[in-house]
């Protein structure tokens, strides 16, 4: 059966969502599976398709994974069956590999030094090459994910005689692209970032005597279990957490800081810290700059819930235009695998957002969102606002136009699907039906990070990729192969 999850005609923005959540903990005196459950619970926004946890006790690995939200996959009794002192967890939304239980992570492999459990966030760009290499060596790949290939590459190096750390470092050198990894082993926990540090990964501490260590995609995954943020895992670094504490190895010869700017703008939770920056504050400043660069004549400012709200508040603060809640989001929607009826589909976005007539009727509205990708969400929202009587609708976007696909783990579709690739801002305004449209400037987006602009990957805005990227044809072929399941 071919499951073509890359077919986005269905125009539902949830289909685009990607960027997995990863978590790991070393804490013999704690219920590690339970803490991992809560860590994943806080990272749920990074992937809602499947969830999994693997734990290690002195003798063996235990794991459980399934399709669904963290709270749907696990219950008390499943967690009680996951004993141990080390745990790794994962929440997934697929960029590579089909939507199928077998592709849920962590990926568990056997090696001569015991089992490994690998949780991966990101996307490799040399998967075809890596897969050929692994298949030639008779690796029995059972899933369609690049994450499993990473697990097999690790196993291959270890089985060839290397120890856990040497073997892992050798395997990391074979990977190209974006990878933040949390790897459980029988004796310790590893945290790894690719040489560019594209996807985030932070270290936290838990307890005082002894101090134990936690790894999470974002600091909100630490906060929920009462762990304290220590620092980021650095680009090209391996952290090794054992009974002795924390050890660091810079495994990449050419590390550079290139965090994905889209994490800052949209993906990560606003209460997380990235580059030592609270993302709510960053997004608020983006909205303030947007109001300075592109003011609008309006009565109220709305944000597209949830990710557009901090920028909308910033826009309101800088412009003096009142902030209002005009769109109510159903926060319990989550992911549904039940397709709406055709009539429901017609009403489109209202599955998720409902406009408040009392707030909007007769008003000139500025609607602020963090990004426009294909333009589907904004077109439906604008129509919904007009349907309840908004007299003017101006749209302001707190990032520049997205014009290039991401090969590093954010699923924003192919270049042909990106509305800003072939259309000018004026043409986009017509297509989404607004009275005016403006995007935040590139300079403002970077200046407000308060970091050197070279610290970020912004390929989706510029096409300046950090690595060679697969040719479109090659990539499509790979994707089609990877979404073939039995
Ligand atoms: P679109 O409808 O394709 O223009 O998507 C833009 C909307 O989806 C905005 O409301 C964004 O907050 C949100 N968004 C941006 N990037 C993504 C993504 N990769 N996956 C899902 N939603 C996204």
GROMACS .gro file of C-alpha atoms and ligand atoms in nm:
model
  509
    1UNK     CA    1   0.000   0.000   0.000
    2UNK     CA    2   0.129   0.346  -0.080
    3UNK     CA    3   0.055   0.599   0.190
    4UNK     CA    4   0.145   0.930   0.036
    5UNK     CA    5   0.160   1.155   0.337
    6UNK     CA    6   0.340   1.415   0.128
    7UNK     CA    7   0.027   1.484  -0.066
    8UNK     CA    8  -0.090   1.809   0.091
    9UNK     CA    9  -0.386   1.878  -0.142
   10UNK     CA   10  -0.604   1.821   0.154
   11UNK     CA   11  -0.499   2.167   0.270
   12UNK     CA   12  -0.502   2.111   0.639
   13UNK     CA   13  -0.215   2.288   0.810
   14UNK     CA   14  -0.188   2.014   1.070
   15UNK     CA   15  -0.061   1.787   0.798
   16UNK     CA   16   0.249   2.005   0.776
   17UNK     CA   17   0.348   1.980   1.133
   18UNK     CA   18   0.682   1.832   1.216
   19UNK     CA   19   0.977   1.854   1.451
   20UNK     CA   20   0.982   1.576   1.704
   21UNK     CA   21   1.021   1.605   2.079
   22UNK     CA   22   1.299   1.410   2.249
   23UNK     CA   23   1.370   1.353   2.616
   24UNK     CA   24   1.614   1.152   2.826
   25UNK     CA   25   1.694   1.106   3.194
   26UNK     CA   26   1.953   0.931   3.410
   27UNK     CA   27   1.822   0.905   3.766
   28UNK     CA   28   1.839   0.566   3.943
   29UNK     CA   29   1.644   0.696   4.244
   30UNK     CA   30   1.351   0.825   4.037
   31UNK     CA   31   1.065   0.666   3.843
   32UNK     CA   32   1.233   0.748   3.513
   33UNK     CA   33   0.949   0.630   3.287
   34UNK     CA   34   0.703   0.854   3.467
   35UNK     CA   35   0.931   1.157   3.449
   36UNK     CA   36   0.985   1.088   3.079
   37UNK     CA   37   0.610   1.070   3.030
   38UNK     CA   38   0.573   1.418   3.178
   39UNK     CA   39   0.870   1.548   2.979
   40UNK     CA   40   0.707   1.424   2.659
   41UNK     CA   41   0.375   1.565   2.771
   42UNK     CA   42   0.535   1.911   2.777
   43UNK     CA   43   0.692   1.849   2.435
   44UNK     CA   44   0.369   1.730   2.276
   45UNK     CA   45   0.348   2.038   2.051
   46UNK     CA   46   0.654   1.908   1.864
   47UNK     CA   47   0.475   1.598   1.737
   48UNK     CA   48   0.137   1.439   1.790
   49UNK     CA   49   0.155   1.129   1.575
   50UNK     CA   50   0.317   0.871   1.800
   51UNK     CA   51   0.493   0.846   2.134
   52UNK     CA   52   0.738   0.605   2.289
   53UNK     CA   53   0.955   0.544   2.593
   54UNK     CA   54   1.246   0.302   2.641
   55UNK     CA   55   1.400   0.234   2.983
   56UNK     CA   56   1.713   0.048   3.087
   57UNK     CA   57   1.761  -0.146   3.406
   58UNK     CA   58   2.083  -0.330   3.487
   59UNK     CA   59   1.989  -0.626   3.270
   60UNK     CA   60   1.771  -0.519   2.981
   61UNK     CA   61   1.582  -0.263   2.779
   62UNK     CA   62   1.205  -0.222   2.816
   63UNK     CA   63   1.003  -0.017   2.570
   64UNK     CA   64   0.656   0.076   2.465
   65UNK     CA   65   0.544   0.290   2.171
   66UNK     CA   66   0.225   0.347   1.980
   67UNK     CA   67   0.035   0.591   1.762
   68UNK     CA   68  -0.134   0.881   1.935
   69UNK     CA   69  -0.078   1.155   2.190
   70UNK     CA   70   0.143   1.088   2.490
   71UNK     CA   71  -0.163   1.077   2.716
   72UNK     CA   72  -0.336   0.829   2.483
   73UNK     CA   73  -0.038   0.597   2.444
   74UNK     CA   74   0.058   0.562   2.811
   75UNK     CA   75  -0.123   0.483   3.130
   76UNK     CA   76  -0.007   0.411   3.484
   77UNK     CA   77   0.022   0.038   3.432
   78UNK     CA   78   0.225   0.067   3.110
   79UNK     CA   79   0.461   0.308   3.285
   80UNK     CA   80   0.494   0.070   3.579
   81UNK     CA   81   0.614  -0.195   3.335
   82UNK     CA   82   0.903   0.028   3.229
   83UNK     CA   83   1.152  -0.004   3.516
   84UNK     CA   84   1.509   0.122   3.519
   85UNK     CA   85   1.744   0.406   3.595
   86UNK     CA   86   1.775   0.546   3.241
   87UNK     CA   87   1.492   0.643   3.007
   88UNK     CA   88   1.459   0.799   2.663
   89UNK     CA   89   1.137   0.918   2.505
   90UNK     CA   90   1.005   1.053   2.179
   91UNK     CA   91   0.698   1.222   2.034
   92UNK     CA   92   0.681   1.210   1.660
   93UNK     CA   93   0.533   1.369   1.360
   94UNK     CA   94   0.679   1.225   1.045
   95UNK     CA   95   0.883   1.403   0.781
   96UNK     CA   96   1.041   1.082   0.660
   97UNK     CA   97   0.873   0.749   0.703
   98UNK     CA   98   0.505   0.686   0.691
   99UNK     CA   99   0.247   0.736   0.960
  100UNK     CA  100   0.266   0.388   1.102
  101UNK     CA  101   0.327   0.235   1.442
  102UNK     CA  102   0.640   0.058   1.324
  103UNK     CA  103   0.800   0.399   1.264
  104UNK     CA  104   0.735   0.522   1.617
  105UNK     CA  105   1.048   0.590   1.820
  106UNK     CA  106   1.270   0.533   2.015
  107UNK     CA  107   1.437   0.297   1.767
  108UNK     CA  108   1.577   0.004   1.962
  109UNK     CA  109   1.872  -0.199   1.824
  110UNK     CA  110   2.084  -0.478   1.964
  111UNK     CA  111   2.462  -0.450   1.972
  112UNK     CA  112   2.743  -0.658   2.117
  113UNK     CA  113   2.744  -0.412   2.410
  114UNK     CA  114   2.372  -0.442   2.476
  115UNK     CA  115   2.064  -0.262   2.346
  116UNK     CA  116   2.053   0.100   2.234
  117UNK     CA  117   1.741   0.315   2.218
  118UNK     CA  118   1.762   0.616   1.986
  119UNK     CA  119   1.530   0.917   1.983
  120UNK     CA  120   1.592   1.153   1.694
  121UNK     CA  121   1.471   1.501   1.608
  122UNK     CA  122   1.564   1.639   1.268
  123UNK     CA  123   1.608   1.511   0.919
  124UNK     CA  124   1.911   1.364   0.745
  125UNK     CA  125   1.993   1.469   0.389
  126UNK     CA  126   2.214   1.171   0.303
  127UNK     CA  127   1.960   0.899   0.379
  128UNK     CA  128   1.982   0.737   0.036
  129UNK     CA  129   2.355   0.698   0.067
  130UNK     CA  130   2.335   0.580   0.426
  131UNK     CA  131   2.065   0.331   0.349
  132UNK     CA  132   2.264   0.185   0.058
  133UNK     CA  133   2.565   0.149   0.288
  134UNK     CA  134   2.359  -0.025   0.556
  135UNK     CA  135   2.179  -0.255   0.314
  136UNK     CA  136   2.509  -0.360   0.158
  137UNK     CA  137   2.616  -0.471   0.505
  138UNK     CA  138   2.295  -0.673   0.539
  139UNK     CA  139   2.135  -0.452   0.800
  140UNK     CA  140   1.780  -0.558   0.844
  141UNK     CA  141   1.605  -0.222   0.825
  142UNK     CA  142   1.248  -0.277   0.932
  143UNK     CA  143   1.113   0.078   0.935
  144UNK     CA  144   1.123   0.361   0.686
  145UNK     CA  145   1.279   0.628   0.906
  146UNK     CA  146   1.617   0.792   0.899
  147UNK     CA  147   1.616   0.751   1.276
  148UNK     CA  148   1.635   0.375   1.244
  149UNK     CA  149   1.926   0.415   1.005
  150UNK     CA  150   2.106   0.614   1.273
  151UNK     CA  151   2.045   0.334   1.522
  152UNK     CA  152   2.178   0.076   1.276
  153UNK     CA  153   2.484   0.287   1.193
  154UNK     CA  154   2.562   0.304   1.566
  155UNK     CA  155   2.517  -0.071   1.604
  156UNK     CA  156   2.735  -0.141   1.303
  157UNK     CA  157   3.025   0.064   1.440
  158UNK     CA  158   2.996  -0.091   1.786
  159UNK     CA  159   2.969  -0.443   1.648
  160UNK     CA  160   3.284  -0.379   1.443
  161UNK     CA  161   3.473  -0.350   1.773
  162UNK     CA  162   3.443   0.012   1.883
  163UNK     CA  163   3.331   0.099   2.235
  164UNK     CA  164   3.004   0.286   2.293
  165UNK     CA  165   3.145   0.635   2.264
  166UNK     CA  166   3.397   0.572   1.986
  167UNK     CA  167   3.139   0.377   1.786
  168UNK     CA  168   2.878   0.647   1.829
  169UNK     CA  169   3.117   0.921   1.722
  170UNK     CA  170   3.215   0.721   1.415
  171UNK     CA  171   2.850   0.681   1.329
  172UNK     CA  172   2.779   1.053   1.375
  173UNK     CA  173   3.046   1.130   1.117
  174UNK     CA  174   2.843   0.928   0.865
  175UNK     CA  175   2.536   1.146   0.912
  176UNK     CA  176   2.461   1.463   0.719
  177UNK     CA  177   2.179   1.700   0.799
  178UNK     CA  178   1.992   1.781   1.117
  179UNK     CA  179   2.009   1.550   1.416
  180UNK     CA  180   1.955   1.608   1.781
  181UNK     CA  181   1.970   1.268   1.949
  182UNK     CA  182   1.905   1.120   2.288
  183UNK     CA  183   2.046   0.768   2.311
  184UNK     CA  184   1.986   0.527   2.596
  185UNK     CA  185   2.238   0.252   2.664
  186UNK     CA  186   2.267  -0.004   2.945
  187UNK     CA  187   2.532   0.208   3.120
  188UNK     CA  188   2.457   0.570   3.038
  189UNK     CA  189   2.266   0.830   2.845
  190UNK     CA  190   2.396   1.027   2.546
  191UNK     CA  191   2.283   1.364   2.415
  192UNK     CA  192   2.411   1.471   2.074
  193UNK     CA  193   2.371   1.761   1.833
  194UNK     CA  194   2.476   1.778   1.470
  195UNK     CA  195   2.771   2.004   1.382
  196UNK     CA  196   2.535   2.294   1.302
  197UNK     CA  197   2.309   2.246   1.604
  198UNK     CA  198   2.004   2.289   1.383
  199UNK     CA  199   1.752   2.131   1.619
  200UNK     CA  200   1.761   2.224   1.987
  201UNK     CA  201   1.864   2.008   2.282
  202UNK     CA  202   1.912   2.124   2.641
  203UNK     CA  203   2.063   1.977   2.957
  204UNK     CA  204   1.893   2.009   3.294
  205UNK     CA  205   1.978   1.902   3.646
  206UNK     CA  206   1.750   1.723   3.885
  207UNK     CA  207   1.803   1.700   4.260
  208UNK     CA  208   2.101   1.812   4.463
  209UNK     CA  209   2.266   1.520   4.629
  210UNK     CA  210   2.319   1.340   4.401
  211UNK     CA  211   2.270   1.571   4.103
  212UNK     CA  212   2.107   1.385   3.816
  213UNK     CA  213   2.081   1.493   3.454
  214UNK     CA  214   1.798   1.534   3.207
  215UNK     CA  215   1.797   1.606   2.832
  216UNK     CA  216   1.505   1.765   2.648
  217UNK     CA  217   1.432   1.929   2.315
  218UNK     CA  218   1.318   2.241   2.497
  219UNK     CA  219   1.339   2.385   2.845
  220UNK     CA  220   0.962   2.342   2.892
  221UNK     CA  221   1.040   1.968   2.908
  222UNK     CA  222   1.265   2.037   3.209
  223UNK     CA  223   1.029   2.276   3.385
  224UNK     CA  224   0.748   2.024   3.404
  225UNK     CA  225   0.952   1.779   3.613
  226UNK     CA  226   1.120   2.045   3.825
  227UNK     CA  227   1.458   2.008   3.653
  228UNK     CA  228   1.679   2.319   3.626
  229UNK     CA  229   1.816   2.437   3.294
  230UNK     CA  230   2.195   2.395   3.292
  231UNK     CA  231   2.291   2.476   2.934
  232UNK     CA  232   2.237   2.378   2.571
  233UNK     CA  233   2.412   2.076   2.425
  234UNK     CA  234   2.654   2.252   2.190
  235UNK     CA  235   2.662   2.198   1.814
  236UNK     CA  236   2.880   1.896   1.736
  237UNK     CA  237   2.891   1.794   2.103
  238UNK     CA  238   2.824   1.461   2.271
  239UNK     CA  239   2.728   1.465   2.639
  240UNK     CA  240   2.764   1.139   2.824
  241UNK     CA  241   2.569   1.095   3.145
  242UNK     CA  242   2.650   0.809   3.382
  243UNK     CA  243   2.675   0.732   3.751
  244UNK     CA  244   2.990   0.949   3.749
  245UNK     CA  245   2.798   1.252   3.627
  246UNK     CA  246   2.831   1.449   3.306
  247UNK     CA  247   3.117   1.425   3.052
  248UNK     CA  248   3.147   1.623   2.726
  249UNK     CA  249   3.312   1.547   2.396
  250UNK     CA  250   3.333   1.781   2.099
  251UNK     CA  251   3.306   1.517   1.829
  252UNK     CA  252   3.274   1.743   1.526
  253UNK     CA  253   3.582   1.921   1.395
  254UNK     CA  254   3.383   2.210   1.250
  255UNK     CA  255   3.097   2.300   1.480
  256UNK     CA  256   2.899   2.617   1.419
  257UNK     CA  257   2.588   2.762   1.579
  258UNK     CA  258   2.305   2.742   1.328
  259UNK     CA  259   1.987   2.697   1.526
  260UNK     CA  260   1.675   2.685   1.307
  261UNK     CA  261   1.524   3.035   1.318
  262UNK     CA  262   1.179   2.881   1.263
  263UNK     CA  263   1.207   2.718   1.606
  264UNK     CA  264   1.231   3.068   1.749
  265UNK     CA  265   0.951   3.209   1.534
  266UNK     CA  266   0.697   2.929   1.545
  267UNK     CA  267   0.783   2.578   1.657
  268UNK     CA  268   0.906   2.591   2.007
  269UNK     CA  269   0.679   2.675   2.298
  270UNK     CA  270   0.684   3.043   2.396
  271UNK     CA  271   0.778   2.952   2.753
  272UNK     CA  272   1.096   2.778   2.635
  273UNK     CA  273   1.442   2.936   2.628
  274UNK     CA  274   1.648   2.919   2.311
  275UNK     CA  275   1.992   3.075   2.278
  276UNK     CA  276   1.921   3.191   2.634
  277UNK     CA  277   1.624   3.387   2.507
  278UNK     CA  278   1.267   3.348   2.626
  279UNK     CA  279   1.069   3.290   2.310
  280UNK     CA  280   0.761   3.475   2.429
  281UNK     CA  281   0.972   3.789   2.468
  282UNK     CA  282   1.134   3.738   2.129
  283UNK     CA  283   0.799   3.695   1.956
  284UNK     CA  284   0.658   3.997   2.139
  285UNK     CA  285   0.946   4.209   2.006
  286UNK     CA  286   0.886   4.078   1.654
  287UNK     CA  287   0.529   4.211   1.680
  288UNK     CA  288   0.654   4.547   1.805
  289UNK     CA  289   0.893   4.577   1.513
  290UNK     CA  290   0.619   4.473   1.274
  291UNK     CA  291   0.399   4.759   1.396
  292UNK     CA  292   0.687   5.004   1.349
  293UNK     CA  293   0.772   4.877   1.002
  294UNK     CA  294   0.419   4.827   0.873
  295UNK     CA  295   0.155   5.019   1.069
  296UNK     CA  296  -0.213   4.967   0.992
  297UNK     CA  297  -0.529   5.170   1.040
  298UNK     CA  298  -0.747   4.949   1.251
  299UNK     CA  299  -0.969   4.926   1.558
  300UNK     CA  300  -0.842   4.598   1.697
  301UNK     CA  301  -0.543   4.360   1.671
  302UNK     CA  302  -0.597   3.983   1.677
  303UNK     CA  303  -0.344   3.705   1.694
  304UNK     CA  304  -0.388   3.367   1.525
  305UNK     CA  305  -0.398   3.130   1.823
  306UNK     CA  306  -0.170   3.016   1.964
  307UNK     CA  307   0.153   3.088   1.784
  308UNK     CA  308   0.058   3.435   1.653
  309UNK     CA  309  -0.053   3.574   1.988
  310UNK     CA  310   0.273   3.707   2.139
  311UNK     CA  311   0.348   3.901   1.817
  312UNK     CA  312  -0.009   4.035   1.811
  313UNK     CA  313   0.031   4.162   2.168
  314UNK     CA  314   0.361   4.323   2.068
  315UNK     CA  315   0.192   4.482   1.767
  316UNK     CA  316  -0.081   4.620   1.991
  317UNK     CA  317   0.172   4.759   2.242
  318UNK     CA  318   0.374   4.938   1.976
  319UNK     CA  319   0.077   5.067   1.774
  320UNK     CA  320  -0.158   5.154   2.056
  321UNK     CA  321  -0.436   4.959   1.880
  322UNK     CA  322  -0.636   4.752   2.129
  323UNK     CA  323  -0.559   4.381   2.143
  324UNK     CA  324  -0.870   4.165   2.128
  325UNK     CA  325  -0.951   3.797   2.132
  326UNK     CA  326  -1.150   3.747   1.817
  327UNK     CA  327  -1.074   3.386   1.733
  328UNK     CA  328  -1.145   3.104   1.971
  329UNK     CA  329  -0.936   2.796   1.921
  330UNK     CA  330  -1.055   2.453   2.016
  331UNK     CA  331  -0.758   2.350   2.226
  332UNK     CA  332  -0.878   1.993   2.253
  333UNK     CA  333  -0.877   1.921   1.881
  334UNK     CA  334  -0.536   1.751   1.875
  335UNK     CA  335  -0.489   1.528   1.578
  336UNK     CA  336  -0.783   1.340   1.444
  337UNK     CA  337  -0.754   1.053   1.204
  338UNK     CA  338  -1.125   1.075   1.130
  339UNK     CA  339  -1.182   1.285   0.819
  340UNK     CA  340  -1.453   1.550   0.851
  341UNK     CA  341  -1.762   1.518   0.628
  342UNK     CA  342  -1.749   1.709   0.294
  343UNK     CA  343  -1.988   1.970   0.433
  344UNK     CA  344  -1.768   2.019   0.738
  345UNK     CA  345  -1.466   2.043   0.517
  346UNK     CA  346  -1.636   2.332   0.338
  347UNK     CA  347  -1.641   2.524   0.662
  348UNK     CA  348  -1.271   2.444   0.675
  349UNK     CA  349  -1.079   2.619   0.942
  350UNK     CA  350  -1.373   2.636   1.183
  351UNK     CA  351  -1.287   2.288   1.301
  352UNK     CA  352  -1.013   2.467   1.483
  353UNK     CA  353  -1.097   2.838   1.505
  354UNK     CA  354  -1.428   3.009   1.557
  355UNK     CA  355  -1.454   3.388   1.508
  356UNK     CA  356  -1.631   3.597   1.774
  357UNK     CA  357  -1.899   3.798   1.601
  358UNK     CA  358  -1.950   4.039   1.891
  359UNK     CA  359  -1.583   4.135   1.885
  360UNK     CA  360  -1.539   4.155   1.509
  361UNK     CA  361  -1.861   4.286   1.356
  362UNK     CA  362  -1.813   4.633   1.206
  363UNK     CA  363  -1.445   4.645   1.303
  364UNK     CA  364  -1.129   4.722   1.107
  365UNK     CA  365  -0.906   4.434   1.206
  366UNK     CA  366  -0.531   4.366   1.198
  367UNK     CA  367  -0.467   3.995   1.217
  368UNK     CA  368  -0.115   3.890   1.313
  369UNK     CA  369   0.033   3.547   1.244
  370UNK     CA  370   0.385   3.415   1.287
  371UNK     CA  371   0.416   3.290   0.930
  372UNK     CA  372   0.242   3.221   0.604
  373UNK     CA  373   0.349   2.896   0.445
  374UNK     CA  374   0.099   2.787   0.180
  375UNK     CA  375  -0.154   3.058   0.256
  376UNK     CA  376  -0.434   2.814   0.329
  377UNK     CA  377  -0.483   2.904   0.694
  378UNK     CA  378  -0.482   3.277   0.632
  379UNK     CA  379  -0.726   3.258   0.339
  380UNK     CA  380  -0.978   3.065   0.546
  381UNK     CA  381  -0.930   3.285   0.851
  382UNK     CA  382  -0.976   3.605   0.655
  383UNK     CA  383  -1.298   3.471   0.505
  384UNK     CA  384  -1.419   3.371   0.852
  385UNK     CA  385  -1.350   3.723   0.984
  386UNK     CA  386  -1.537   3.883   0.697
  387UNK     CA  387  -1.826   3.640   0.734
  388UNK     CA  388  -1.893   3.774   1.084
  389UNK     CA  389  -1.879   4.135   0.970
  390UNK     CA  390  -1.517   4.261   0.990
  391UNK     CA  391  -1.514   4.563   0.758
  392UNK     CA  392  -1.140   4.573   0.688
  393UNK     CA  393  -0.889   4.293   0.733
  394UNK     CA  394  -0.517   4.376   0.734
  395UNK     CA  395  -0.270   4.096   0.782
  396UNK     CA  396   0.074   4.133   0.937
  397UNK     CA  397   0.320   3.844   0.954
  398UNK     CA  398   0.600   3.835   1.210
  399UNK     CA  399   0.852   3.664   0.978
  400UNK     CA  400   0.961   3.716   0.616
  401UNK     CA  401   0.807   3.518   0.326
  402UNK     CA  402   0.889   3.146   0.336
  403UNK     CA  403   1.028   3.070  -0.009
  404UNK     CA  404   1.236   2.753   0.021
  405UNK     CA  405   1.160   2.403   0.152
  406UNK     CA  406   1.325   2.280   0.469
  407UNK     CA  407   1.534   1.963   0.443
  408UNK     CA  408   1.621   1.966   0.811
  409UNK     CA  409   1.304   1.845   0.974
  410UNK     CA  410   1.039   2.114   0.942
  411UNK     CA  411   0.773   2.003   0.705
  412UNK     CA  412   0.673   2.313   0.513
  413UNK     CA  413   0.612   2.126   0.190
  414UNK     CA  414   0.782   2.154  -0.147
  415UNK     CA  415   0.878   2.482  -0.307
  416UNK     CA  416   0.579   2.463  -0.541
  417UNK     CA  417   0.345   2.462  -0.240
  418UNK     CA  418   0.492   2.774  -0.081
  419UNK     CA  419   0.273   3.069  -0.168
  420UNK     CA  420   0.555   3.324  -0.159
  421UNK     CA  421   0.778   3.136  -0.403
  422UNK     CA  422   0.599   3.250  -0.714
  423UNK     CA  423   0.381   3.536  -0.590
  424UNK     CA  424   0.458   3.892  -0.486
  425UNK     CA  425   0.326   4.026  -0.154
  426UNK     CA  426   0.050   4.211  -0.347
  427UNK     CA  427  -0.051   3.892  -0.527
  428UNK     CA  428  -0.058   3.700  -0.199
  429UNK     CA  429  -0.278   3.972  -0.049
  430UNK     CA  430  -0.525   3.920  -0.332
  431UNK     CA  431  -0.515   3.543  -0.296
  432UNK     CA  432  -0.582   3.541   0.077
  433UNK     CA  433  -0.835   3.822   0.045
  434UNK     CA  434  -0.690   4.092   0.274
  435UNK     CA  435  -0.704   4.469   0.237
  436UNK     CA  436  -0.332   4.491   0.307
  437UNK     CA  437  -0.051   4.248   0.381
  438UNK     CA  438   0.302   4.296   0.511
  439UNK     CA  439   0.579   4.068   0.632
  440UNK     CA  440   0.841   4.155   0.892
  441UNK     CA  441   1.178   4.237   0.738
  442UNK     CA  442   1.461   3.992   0.742
  443UNK     CA  443   1.682   4.237   0.933
  444UNK     CA  444   1.427   4.292   1.209
  445UNK     CA  445   1.371   3.917   1.253
  446UNK     CA  446   1.743   3.865   1.306
  447UNK     CA  447   1.816   4.183   1.502
  448UNK     CA  448   1.551   4.092   1.757
  449UNK     CA  449   1.728   3.763   1.832
  450UNK     CA  450   1.993   3.993   1.989
  451UNK     CA  451   2.249   3.751   1.855
  452UNK     CA  452   2.484   3.762   1.562
  453UNK     CA  453   2.274   3.681   1.254
  454UNK     CA  454   2.523   3.408   1.159
  455UNK     CA  455   2.394   3.207   1.456
  456UNK     CA  456   2.092   3.074   1.270
  457UNK     CA  457   1.984   2.850   0.987
  458UNK     CA  458   1.736   3.054   0.786
  459UNK     CA  459   1.739   2.849   0.468
  460UNK     CA  460   1.358   2.851   0.441
  461UNK     CA  461   1.378   3.228   0.386
  462UNK     CA  462   1.696   3.243   0.176
  463UNK     CA  463   1.769   2.904   0.020
  464UNK     CA  464   2.118   2.917   0.179
  465UNK     CA  465   2.135   2.558   0.299
  466UNK     CA  466   2.400   2.444   0.544
  467UNK     CA  467   2.469   2.119   0.365
  468UNK     CA  468   2.427   1.988   0.014
  469UNK     CA  469   2.058   1.907  -0.019
  470UNK     CA  470   1.905   1.627  -0.221
  471UNK     CA  471   1.801   1.708  -0.576
  472UNK     CA  472   1.426   1.750  -0.592
  473UNK     CA  473   1.381   1.441  -0.808
  474UNK     CA  474   1.601   1.232  -0.585
  475UNK     CA  475   1.423   1.359  -0.278
  476UNK     CA  476   1.078   1.288  -0.418
  477UNK     CA  477   1.187   0.936  -0.507
  478UNK     CA  478   1.322   0.883  -0.160
  479UNK     CA  479   1.005   1.012  -0.002
  480UNK     CA  480   0.789   0.791  -0.218
  481UNK     CA  481   0.996   0.489  -0.127
  482UNK     CA  482   0.986   0.579   0.237
  483UNK     CA  483   0.612   0.610   0.246
  484UNK     CA  484   0.564   0.264   0.104
  485UNK     CA  485   0.441   0.031   0.371
  486UNK     CA  486   0.301  -0.315   0.376
  487LIG     P1  487  -0.030   2.787   0.585
  487LIG     O1  488  -0.176   2.768   0.602
  487LIG     O2  489   0.031   2.674   0.507
  487LIG     O3  490   0.009   2.921   0.529
  487LIG     O4  491   0.036   2.772   0.728
  487LIG     C1  492   0.064   2.886   0.805
  487LIG     C2  493   0.001   2.868   0.939
  487LIG     O5  494   0.044   2.745   0.994
  487LIG     C3  495   0.038   2.973   1.040
  487LIG     O6  496  -0.075   2.990   1.123
  487LIG     C4  497   0.153   2.913   1.120
  487LIG     O7  498   0.140   2.944   1.257
  487LIG     C5  499   0.136   2.766   1.101
  487LIG     N1  500   0.260   2.701   1.059
  487LIG     C6  501   0.374   2.753   1.017
  487LIG     N2  502   0.462   2.658   0.985
  487LIG     C7  503   0.400   2.541   1.007
  487LIG     C8  504   0.439   2.405   0.995
  487LIG     N3  505   0.559   2.370   0.952
  487LIG     N4  506   0.348   2.312   1.030
  487LIG     C9  507   0.225   2.346   1.072
  487LIG     N5  508   0.182   2.471   1.085
  487LIG    C10  509   0.269   2.568   1.054
   0.00000   0.00000   0.00000
